[in-house]
PDB file of C-alpha atoms and ligand atoms in Angstrom:
ATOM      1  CA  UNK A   1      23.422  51.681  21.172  1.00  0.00           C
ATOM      2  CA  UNK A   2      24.486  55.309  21.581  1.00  0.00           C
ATOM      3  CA  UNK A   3      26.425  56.721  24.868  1.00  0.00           C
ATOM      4  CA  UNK A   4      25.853  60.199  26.682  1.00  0.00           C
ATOM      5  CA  UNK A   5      28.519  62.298  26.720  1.00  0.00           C
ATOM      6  CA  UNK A   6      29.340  65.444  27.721  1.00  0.00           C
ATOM      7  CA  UNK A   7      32.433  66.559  25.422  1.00  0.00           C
ATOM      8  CA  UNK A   8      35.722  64.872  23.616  1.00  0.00           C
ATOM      9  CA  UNK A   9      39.163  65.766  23.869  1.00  0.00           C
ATOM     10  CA  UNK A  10      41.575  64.656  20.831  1.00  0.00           C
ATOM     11  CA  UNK A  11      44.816  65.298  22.596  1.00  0.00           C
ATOM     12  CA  UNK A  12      44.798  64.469  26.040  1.00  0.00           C
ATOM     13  CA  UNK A  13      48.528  64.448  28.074  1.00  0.00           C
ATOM     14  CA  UNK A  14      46.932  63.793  31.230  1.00  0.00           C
ATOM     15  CA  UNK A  15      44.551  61.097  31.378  1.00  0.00           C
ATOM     16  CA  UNK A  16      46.592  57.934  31.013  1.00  0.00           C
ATOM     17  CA  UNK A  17      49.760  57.172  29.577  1.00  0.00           C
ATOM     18  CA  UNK A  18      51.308  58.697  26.033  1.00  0.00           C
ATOM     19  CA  UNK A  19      48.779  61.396  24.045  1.00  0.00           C
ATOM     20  CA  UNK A  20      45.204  59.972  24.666  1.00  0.00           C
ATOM     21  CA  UNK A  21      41.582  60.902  22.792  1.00  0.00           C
ATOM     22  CA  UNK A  22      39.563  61.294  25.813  1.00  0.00           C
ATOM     23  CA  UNK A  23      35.509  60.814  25.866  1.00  0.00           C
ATOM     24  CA  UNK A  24      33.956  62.181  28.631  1.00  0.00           C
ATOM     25  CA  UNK A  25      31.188  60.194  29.859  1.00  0.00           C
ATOM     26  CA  UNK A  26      27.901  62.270  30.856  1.00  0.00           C
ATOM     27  CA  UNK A  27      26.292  61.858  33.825  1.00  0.00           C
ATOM     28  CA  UNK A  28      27.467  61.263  37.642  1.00  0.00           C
ATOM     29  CA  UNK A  29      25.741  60.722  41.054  1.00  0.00           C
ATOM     30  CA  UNK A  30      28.842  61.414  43.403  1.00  0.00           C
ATOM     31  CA  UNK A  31      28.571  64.450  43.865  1.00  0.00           C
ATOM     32  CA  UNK A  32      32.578  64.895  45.849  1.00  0.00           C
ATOM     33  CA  UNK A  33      33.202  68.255  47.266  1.00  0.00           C
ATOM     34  CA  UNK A  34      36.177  68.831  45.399  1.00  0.00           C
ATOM     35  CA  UNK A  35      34.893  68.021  41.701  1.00  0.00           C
ATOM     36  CA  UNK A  36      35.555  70.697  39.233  1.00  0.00           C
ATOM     37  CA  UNK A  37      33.309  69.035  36.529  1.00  0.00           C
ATOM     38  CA  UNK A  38      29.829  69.320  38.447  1.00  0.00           C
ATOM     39  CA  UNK A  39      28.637  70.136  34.579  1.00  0.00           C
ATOM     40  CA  UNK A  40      28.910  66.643  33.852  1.00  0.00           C
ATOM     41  CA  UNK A  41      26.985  65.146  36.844  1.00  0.00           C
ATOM     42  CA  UNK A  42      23.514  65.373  35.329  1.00  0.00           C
ATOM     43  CA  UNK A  43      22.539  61.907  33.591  1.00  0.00           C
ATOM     44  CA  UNK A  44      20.216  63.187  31.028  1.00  0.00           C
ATOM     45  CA  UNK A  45      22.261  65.772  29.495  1.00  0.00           C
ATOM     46  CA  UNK A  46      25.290  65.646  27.102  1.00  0.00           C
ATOM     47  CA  UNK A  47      26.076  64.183  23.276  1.00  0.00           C
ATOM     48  CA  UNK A  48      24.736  61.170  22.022  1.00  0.00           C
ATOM     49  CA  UNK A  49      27.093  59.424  20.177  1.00  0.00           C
ATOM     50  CA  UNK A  50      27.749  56.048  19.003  1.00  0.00           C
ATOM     51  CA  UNK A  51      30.733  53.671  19.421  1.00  0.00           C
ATOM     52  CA  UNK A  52      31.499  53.307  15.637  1.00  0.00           C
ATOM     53  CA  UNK A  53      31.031  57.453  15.528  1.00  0.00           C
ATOM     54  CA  UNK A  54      33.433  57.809  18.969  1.00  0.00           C
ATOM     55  CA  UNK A  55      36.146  55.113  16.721  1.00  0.00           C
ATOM     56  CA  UNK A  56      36.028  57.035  13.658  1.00  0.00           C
ATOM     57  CA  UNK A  57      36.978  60.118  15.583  1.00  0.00           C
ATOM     58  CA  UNK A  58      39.608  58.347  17.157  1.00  0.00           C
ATOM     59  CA  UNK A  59      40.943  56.984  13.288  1.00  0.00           C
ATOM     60  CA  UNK A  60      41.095  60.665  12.858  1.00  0.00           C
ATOM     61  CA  UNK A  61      44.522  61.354  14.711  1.00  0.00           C
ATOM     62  CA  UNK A  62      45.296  58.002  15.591  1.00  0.00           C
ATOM     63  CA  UNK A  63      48.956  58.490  14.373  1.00  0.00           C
ATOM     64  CA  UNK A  64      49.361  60.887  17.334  1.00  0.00           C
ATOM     65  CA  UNK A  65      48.457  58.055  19.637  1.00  0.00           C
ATOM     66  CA  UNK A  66      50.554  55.630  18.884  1.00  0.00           C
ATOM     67  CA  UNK A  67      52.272  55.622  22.515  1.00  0.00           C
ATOM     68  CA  UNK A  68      48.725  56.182  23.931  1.00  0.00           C
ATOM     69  CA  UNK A  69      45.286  55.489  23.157  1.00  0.00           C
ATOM     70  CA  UNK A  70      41.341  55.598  24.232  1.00  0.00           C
ATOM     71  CA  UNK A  71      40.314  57.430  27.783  1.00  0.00           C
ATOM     72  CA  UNK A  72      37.089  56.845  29.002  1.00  0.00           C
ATOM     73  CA  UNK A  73      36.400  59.063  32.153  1.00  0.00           C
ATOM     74  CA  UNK A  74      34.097  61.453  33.144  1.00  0.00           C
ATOM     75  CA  UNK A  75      31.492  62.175  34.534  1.00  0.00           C
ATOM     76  CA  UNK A  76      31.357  57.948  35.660  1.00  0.00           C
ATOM     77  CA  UNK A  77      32.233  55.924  32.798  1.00  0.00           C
ATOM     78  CA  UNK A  78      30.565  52.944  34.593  1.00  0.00           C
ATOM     79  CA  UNK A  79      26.996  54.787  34.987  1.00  0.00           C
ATOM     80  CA  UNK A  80      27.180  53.321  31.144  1.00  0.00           C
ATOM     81  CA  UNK A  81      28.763  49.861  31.428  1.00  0.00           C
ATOM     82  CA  UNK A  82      26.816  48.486  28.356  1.00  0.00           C
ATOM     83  CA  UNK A  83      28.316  50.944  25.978  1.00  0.00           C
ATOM     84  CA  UNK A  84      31.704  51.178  27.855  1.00  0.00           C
ATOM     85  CA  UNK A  85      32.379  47.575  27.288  1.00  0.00           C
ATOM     86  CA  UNK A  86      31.055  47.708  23.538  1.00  0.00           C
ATOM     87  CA  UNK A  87      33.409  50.689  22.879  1.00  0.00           C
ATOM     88  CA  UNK A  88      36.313  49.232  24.723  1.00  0.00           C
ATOM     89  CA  UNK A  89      35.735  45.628  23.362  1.00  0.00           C
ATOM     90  CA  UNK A  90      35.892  47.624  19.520  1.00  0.00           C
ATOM     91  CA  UNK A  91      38.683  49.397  20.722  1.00  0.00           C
ATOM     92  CA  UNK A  92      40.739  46.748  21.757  1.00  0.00           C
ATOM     93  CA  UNK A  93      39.479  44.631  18.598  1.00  0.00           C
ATOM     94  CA  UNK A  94      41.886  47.568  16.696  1.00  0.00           C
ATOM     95  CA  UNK A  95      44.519  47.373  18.987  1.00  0.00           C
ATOM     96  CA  UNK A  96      43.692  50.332  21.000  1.00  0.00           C
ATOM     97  CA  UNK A  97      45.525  51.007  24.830  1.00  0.00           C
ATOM     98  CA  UNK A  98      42.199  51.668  27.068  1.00  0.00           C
ATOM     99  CA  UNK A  99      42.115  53.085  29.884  1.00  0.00           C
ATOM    100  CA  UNK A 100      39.171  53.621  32.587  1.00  0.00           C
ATOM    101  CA  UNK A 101      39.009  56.826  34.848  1.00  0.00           C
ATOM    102  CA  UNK A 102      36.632  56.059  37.403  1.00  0.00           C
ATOM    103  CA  UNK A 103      35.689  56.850  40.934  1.00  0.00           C
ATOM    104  CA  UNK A 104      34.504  52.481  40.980  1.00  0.00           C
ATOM    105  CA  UNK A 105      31.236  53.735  42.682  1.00  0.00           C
ATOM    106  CA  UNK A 106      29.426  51.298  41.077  1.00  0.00           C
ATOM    107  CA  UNK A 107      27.915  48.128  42.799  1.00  0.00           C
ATOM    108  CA  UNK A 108      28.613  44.970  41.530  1.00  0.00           C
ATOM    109  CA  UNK A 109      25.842  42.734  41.215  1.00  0.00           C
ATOM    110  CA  UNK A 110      24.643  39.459  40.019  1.00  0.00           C
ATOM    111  CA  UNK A 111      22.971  41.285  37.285  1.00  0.00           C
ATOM    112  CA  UNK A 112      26.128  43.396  36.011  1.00  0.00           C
ATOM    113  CA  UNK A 113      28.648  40.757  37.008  1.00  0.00           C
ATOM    114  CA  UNK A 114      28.744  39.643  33.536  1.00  0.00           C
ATOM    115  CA  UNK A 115      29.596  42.875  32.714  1.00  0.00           C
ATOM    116  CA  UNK A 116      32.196  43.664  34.822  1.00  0.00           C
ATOM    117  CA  UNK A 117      33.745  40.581  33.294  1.00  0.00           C
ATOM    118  CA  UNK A 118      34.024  41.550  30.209  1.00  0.00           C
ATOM    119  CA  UNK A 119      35.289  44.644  31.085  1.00  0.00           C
ATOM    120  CA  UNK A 120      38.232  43.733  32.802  1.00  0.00           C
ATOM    121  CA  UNK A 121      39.644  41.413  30.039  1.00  0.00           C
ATOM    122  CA  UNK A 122      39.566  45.150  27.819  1.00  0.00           C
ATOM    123  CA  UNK A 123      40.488  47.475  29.831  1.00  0.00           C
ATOM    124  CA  UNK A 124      44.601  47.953  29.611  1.00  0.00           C
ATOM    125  CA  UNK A 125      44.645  50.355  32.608  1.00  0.00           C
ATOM    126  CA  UNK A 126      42.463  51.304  35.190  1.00  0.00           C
ATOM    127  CA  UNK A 127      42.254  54.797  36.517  1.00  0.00           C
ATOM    128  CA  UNK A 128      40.663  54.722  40.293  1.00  0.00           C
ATOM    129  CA  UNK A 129      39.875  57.712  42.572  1.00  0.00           C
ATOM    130  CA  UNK A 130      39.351  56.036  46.339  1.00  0.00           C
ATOM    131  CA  UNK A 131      39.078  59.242  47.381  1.00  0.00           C
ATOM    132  CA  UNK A 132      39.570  58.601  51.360  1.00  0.00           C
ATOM    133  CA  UNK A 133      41.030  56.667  53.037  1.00  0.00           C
ATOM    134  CA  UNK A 134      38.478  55.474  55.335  1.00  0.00           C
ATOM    135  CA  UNK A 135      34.663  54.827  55.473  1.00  0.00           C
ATOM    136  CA  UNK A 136      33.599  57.870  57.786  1.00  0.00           C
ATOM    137  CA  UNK A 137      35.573  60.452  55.066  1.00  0.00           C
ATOM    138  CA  UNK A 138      34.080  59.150  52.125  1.00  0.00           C
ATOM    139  CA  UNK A 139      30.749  59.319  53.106  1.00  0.00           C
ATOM    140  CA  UNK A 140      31.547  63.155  53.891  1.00  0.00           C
ATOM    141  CA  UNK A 141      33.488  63.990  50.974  1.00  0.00           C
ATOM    142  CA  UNK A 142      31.078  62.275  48.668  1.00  0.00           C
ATOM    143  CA  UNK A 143      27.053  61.456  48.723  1.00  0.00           C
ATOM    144  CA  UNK A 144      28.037  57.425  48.413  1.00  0.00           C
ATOM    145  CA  UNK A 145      29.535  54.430  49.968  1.00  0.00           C
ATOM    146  CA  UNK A 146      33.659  53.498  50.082  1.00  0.00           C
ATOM    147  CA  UNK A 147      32.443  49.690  49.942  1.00  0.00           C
ATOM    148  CA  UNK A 148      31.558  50.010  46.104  1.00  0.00           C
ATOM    149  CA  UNK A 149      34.842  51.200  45.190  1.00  0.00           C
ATOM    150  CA  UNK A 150      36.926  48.933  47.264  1.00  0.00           C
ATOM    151  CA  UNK A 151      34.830  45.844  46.198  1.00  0.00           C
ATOM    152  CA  UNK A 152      35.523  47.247  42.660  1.00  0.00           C
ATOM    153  CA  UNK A 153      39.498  47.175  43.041  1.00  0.00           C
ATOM    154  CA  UNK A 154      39.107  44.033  44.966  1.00  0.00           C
ATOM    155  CA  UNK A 155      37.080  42.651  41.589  1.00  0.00           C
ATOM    156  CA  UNK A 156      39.685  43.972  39.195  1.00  0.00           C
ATOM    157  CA  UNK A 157      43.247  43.151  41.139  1.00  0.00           C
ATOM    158  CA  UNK A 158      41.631  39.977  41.070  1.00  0.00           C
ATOM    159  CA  UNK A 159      41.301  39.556  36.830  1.00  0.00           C
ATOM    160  CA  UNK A 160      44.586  41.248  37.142  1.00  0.00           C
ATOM    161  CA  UNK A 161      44.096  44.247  35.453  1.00  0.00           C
ATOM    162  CA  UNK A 162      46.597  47.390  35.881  1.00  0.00           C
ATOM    163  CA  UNK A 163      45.634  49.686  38.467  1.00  0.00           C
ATOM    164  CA  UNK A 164      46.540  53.825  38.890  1.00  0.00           C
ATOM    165  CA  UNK A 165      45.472  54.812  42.353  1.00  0.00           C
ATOM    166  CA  UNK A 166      44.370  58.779  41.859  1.00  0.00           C
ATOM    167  CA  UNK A 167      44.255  61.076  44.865  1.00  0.00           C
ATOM    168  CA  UNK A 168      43.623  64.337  45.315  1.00  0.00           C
ATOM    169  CA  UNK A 169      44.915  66.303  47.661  1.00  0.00           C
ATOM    170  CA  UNK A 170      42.100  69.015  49.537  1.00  0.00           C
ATOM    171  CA  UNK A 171      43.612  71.137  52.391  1.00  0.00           C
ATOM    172  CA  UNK A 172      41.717  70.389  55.701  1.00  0.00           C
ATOM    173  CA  UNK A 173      40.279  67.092  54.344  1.00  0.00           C
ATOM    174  CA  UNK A 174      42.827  64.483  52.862  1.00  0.00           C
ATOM    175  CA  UNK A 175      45.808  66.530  53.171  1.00  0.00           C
ATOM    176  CA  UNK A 176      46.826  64.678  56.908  1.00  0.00           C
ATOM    177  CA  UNK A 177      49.897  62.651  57.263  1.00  0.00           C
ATOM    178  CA  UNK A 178      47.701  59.950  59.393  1.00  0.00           C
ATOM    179  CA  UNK A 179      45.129  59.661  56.678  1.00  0.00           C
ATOM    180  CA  UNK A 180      48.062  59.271  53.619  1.00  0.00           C
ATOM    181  CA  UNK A 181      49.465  56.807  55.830  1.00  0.00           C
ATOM    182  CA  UNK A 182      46.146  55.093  55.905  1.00  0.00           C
ATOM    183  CA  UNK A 183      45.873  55.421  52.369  1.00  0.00           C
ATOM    184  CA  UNK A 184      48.885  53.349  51.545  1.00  0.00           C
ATOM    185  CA  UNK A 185      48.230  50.850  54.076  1.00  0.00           C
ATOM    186  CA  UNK A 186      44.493  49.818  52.606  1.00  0.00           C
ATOM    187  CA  UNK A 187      46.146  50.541  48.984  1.00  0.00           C
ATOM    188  CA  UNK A 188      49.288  47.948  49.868  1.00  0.00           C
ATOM    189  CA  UNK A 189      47.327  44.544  49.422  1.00  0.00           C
ATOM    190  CA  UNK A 190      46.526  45.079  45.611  1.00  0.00           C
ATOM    191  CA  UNK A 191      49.185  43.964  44.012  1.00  0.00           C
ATOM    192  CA  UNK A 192      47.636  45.320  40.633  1.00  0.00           C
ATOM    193  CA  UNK A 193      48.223  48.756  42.217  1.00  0.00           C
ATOM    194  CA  UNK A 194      50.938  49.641  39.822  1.00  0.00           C
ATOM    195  CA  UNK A 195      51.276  53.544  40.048  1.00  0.00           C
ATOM    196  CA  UNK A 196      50.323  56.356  41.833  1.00  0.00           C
ATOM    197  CA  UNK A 197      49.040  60.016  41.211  1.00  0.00           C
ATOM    198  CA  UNK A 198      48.539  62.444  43.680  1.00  0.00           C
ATOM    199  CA  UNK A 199      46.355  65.602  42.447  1.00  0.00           C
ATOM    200  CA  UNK A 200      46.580  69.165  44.505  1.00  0.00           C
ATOM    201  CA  UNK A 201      43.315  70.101  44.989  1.00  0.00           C
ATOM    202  CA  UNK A 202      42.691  73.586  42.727  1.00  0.00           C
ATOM    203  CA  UNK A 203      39.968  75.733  42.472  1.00  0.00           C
ATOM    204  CA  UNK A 204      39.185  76.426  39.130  1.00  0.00           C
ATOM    205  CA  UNK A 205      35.455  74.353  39.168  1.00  0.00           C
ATOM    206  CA  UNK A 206      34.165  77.088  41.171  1.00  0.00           C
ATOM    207  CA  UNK A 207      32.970  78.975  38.195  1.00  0.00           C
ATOM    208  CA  UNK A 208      30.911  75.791  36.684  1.00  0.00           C
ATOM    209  CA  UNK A 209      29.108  75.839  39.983  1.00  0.00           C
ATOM    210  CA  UNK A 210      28.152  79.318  40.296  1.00  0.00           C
ATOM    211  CA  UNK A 211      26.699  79.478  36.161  1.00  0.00           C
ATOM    212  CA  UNK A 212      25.153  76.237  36.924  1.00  0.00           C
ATOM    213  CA  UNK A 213      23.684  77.277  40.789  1.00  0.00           C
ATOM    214  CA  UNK A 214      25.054  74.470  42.672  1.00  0.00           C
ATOM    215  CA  UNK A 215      26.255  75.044  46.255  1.00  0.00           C
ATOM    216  CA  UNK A 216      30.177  75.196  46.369  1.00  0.00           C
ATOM    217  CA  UNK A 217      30.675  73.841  49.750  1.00  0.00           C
ATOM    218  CA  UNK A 218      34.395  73.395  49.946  1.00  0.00           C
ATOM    219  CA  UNK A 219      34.478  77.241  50.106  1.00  0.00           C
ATOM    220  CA  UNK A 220      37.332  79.312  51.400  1.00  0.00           C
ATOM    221  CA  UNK A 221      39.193  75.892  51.207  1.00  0.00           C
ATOM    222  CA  UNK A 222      42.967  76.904  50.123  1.00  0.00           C
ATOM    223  CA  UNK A 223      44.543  74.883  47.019  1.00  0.00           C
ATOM    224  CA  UNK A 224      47.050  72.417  47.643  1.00  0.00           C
ATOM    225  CA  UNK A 225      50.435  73.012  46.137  1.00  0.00           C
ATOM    226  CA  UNK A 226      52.936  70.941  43.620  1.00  0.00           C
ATOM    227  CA  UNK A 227      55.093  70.275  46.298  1.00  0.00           C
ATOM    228  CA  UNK A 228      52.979  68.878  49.052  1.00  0.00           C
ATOM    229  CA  UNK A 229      51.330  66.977  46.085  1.00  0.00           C
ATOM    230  CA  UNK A 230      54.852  65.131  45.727  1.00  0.00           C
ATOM    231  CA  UNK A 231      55.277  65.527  49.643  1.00  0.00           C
ATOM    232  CA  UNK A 232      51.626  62.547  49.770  1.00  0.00           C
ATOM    233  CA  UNK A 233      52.665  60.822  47.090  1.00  0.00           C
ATOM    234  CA  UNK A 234      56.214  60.018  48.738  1.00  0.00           C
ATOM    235  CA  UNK A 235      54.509  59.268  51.860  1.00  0.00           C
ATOM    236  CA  UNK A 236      52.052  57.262  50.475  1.00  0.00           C
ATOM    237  CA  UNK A 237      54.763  55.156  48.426  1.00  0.00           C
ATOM    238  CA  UNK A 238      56.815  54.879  51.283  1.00  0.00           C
ATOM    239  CA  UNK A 239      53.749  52.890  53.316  1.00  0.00           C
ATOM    240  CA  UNK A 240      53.294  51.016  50.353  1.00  0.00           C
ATOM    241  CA  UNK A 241      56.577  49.508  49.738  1.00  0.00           C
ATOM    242  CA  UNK A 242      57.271  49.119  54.107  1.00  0.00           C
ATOM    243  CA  UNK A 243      53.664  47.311  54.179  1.00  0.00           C
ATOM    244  CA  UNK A 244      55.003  45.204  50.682  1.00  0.00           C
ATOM    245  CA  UNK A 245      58.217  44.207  52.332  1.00  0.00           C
ATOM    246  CA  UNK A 246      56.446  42.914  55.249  1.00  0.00           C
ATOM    247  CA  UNK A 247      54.595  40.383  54.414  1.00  0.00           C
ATOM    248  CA  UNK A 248      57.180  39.407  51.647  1.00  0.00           C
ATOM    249  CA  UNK A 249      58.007  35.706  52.734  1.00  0.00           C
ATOM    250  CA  UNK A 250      61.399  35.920  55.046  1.00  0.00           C
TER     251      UNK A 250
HETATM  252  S1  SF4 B 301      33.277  60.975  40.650  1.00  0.00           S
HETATM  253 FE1  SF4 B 301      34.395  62.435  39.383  1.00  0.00          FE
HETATM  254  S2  SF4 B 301      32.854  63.422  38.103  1.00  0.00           S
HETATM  255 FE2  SF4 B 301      31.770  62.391  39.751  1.00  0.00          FE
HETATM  256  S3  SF4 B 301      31.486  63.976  41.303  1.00  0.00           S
HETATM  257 FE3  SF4 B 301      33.355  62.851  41.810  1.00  0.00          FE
HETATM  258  S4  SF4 B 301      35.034  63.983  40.857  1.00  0.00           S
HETATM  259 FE4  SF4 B 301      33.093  64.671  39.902  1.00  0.00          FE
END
């Protein structure tokens, strides 16, 4: 079995814990406003490689990652569940950290159930991008469904795997107090919901769109800075920890 990806990176600082090699997965259907990769989105583009081909890579550094590990993220990771689980199953047969950056737009089925299964008892750390934080939003932000992803962190707080919660921050859209608020209040109940990262929205995809003559429809749309970054994530912690603390038993 080989994967589709669009491009590797050996020393990743940003895409889990400690120094990382990062695949990213080819292919997305998505399609949120504020993605600055829209040159991954196509599904039939990208690298074929294979899992044994992605390890050996990975053997090449792997003293630099001793604090980190394998990144799989994208692209959707989970438009390729097959190979996913095969490379993090091998991965975590060699005592690789994986982690899974993933917007969780995937339904779960009867038919991939099985596979969904497997992948939470490999997965170290799960990466997820809920990108609103309600139904109406989503569906305006991105060309899909909020059910999928919440049914996904439903599934995996479940098998208790470790959960990030990404957010980015886009002026005009998810940068509201209300809607942060609303955030940590639907984010509160997973108690696998371990961390939090809060993204400023930045406009640096723009380019990609313009060589690749997609639309850019979040234009004119200022960047979001550092500090109102920290500003959400405070706020969003804050809800978290005052929804926690009530329904901790008295
Ligand atoms: S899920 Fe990620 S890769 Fe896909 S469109 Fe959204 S931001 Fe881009």
């Amino acid at each position: 079995m080989k994967g589709r990806f669009h491009s590797f990176e050996s020393f990743g600082t940003v895409d889990g814990p400690g120094i990382r090699y990062v695949a990213f997965f080819q292919g997305c259907y998505m399609r949120c406003k504020f993605c600055h990769n829209p040159d991954t989105w196509e599904v039939n583009a990208g690298i074929l490689k294979s899992v044994d081909e992605i390890l050996l890579d990975y053997k090449r550094n792997e003293v630099f990652y001793t604090k980190g590990g394998l990144t799989a993220t994208g692209g959707e990771p989970l438009l390729q569940l097959p190979f996913l689980v095969e490379l993090f199953t091998k991965a975590k047969e060699k005592g690789i950290n994986t982690c899974l950056d993933t917007s969780g737009g995937i339904s779960i089925t009867d038919v991939n159930k099985e596979l969904f299964e497997k992948l939470a008892k490999v997965c170290d750390l799960i990466m997820l991008d809920l990108k609103h934080s309600d139904m109406k939003g989503y569906s305006q932000l991105t060309s899909s469904d909020q059910t999928f992803p919440l049914n996904f962190l439903a599934f995996m707080n479940k098998r208790e795997v470790e959960i990030q919660i990404r957010h980015v921050l886009v002026p005009g859209i998810t940068l509201d107090d209300e809607q942060l608020i609303n955030l940590g209040k639907l984010i509160a109940p997973f108690k696998m919901v371990r961390s939090l990262d809060v993204l400023p929205y930045h406009t640096m995809g723009i380019a990609k769109y313009k060589s690749l003559g997609i639309p850019y429809t979040l234009e004119g749309v200022r960047e979001a800075s550092k500090e109102e970054a920290l500003l959400a994530r405070d706020l969003i912690l804050d809800t978290i920890q005052k929804e926690r603390a009530l329904k901790q038993p008295k």
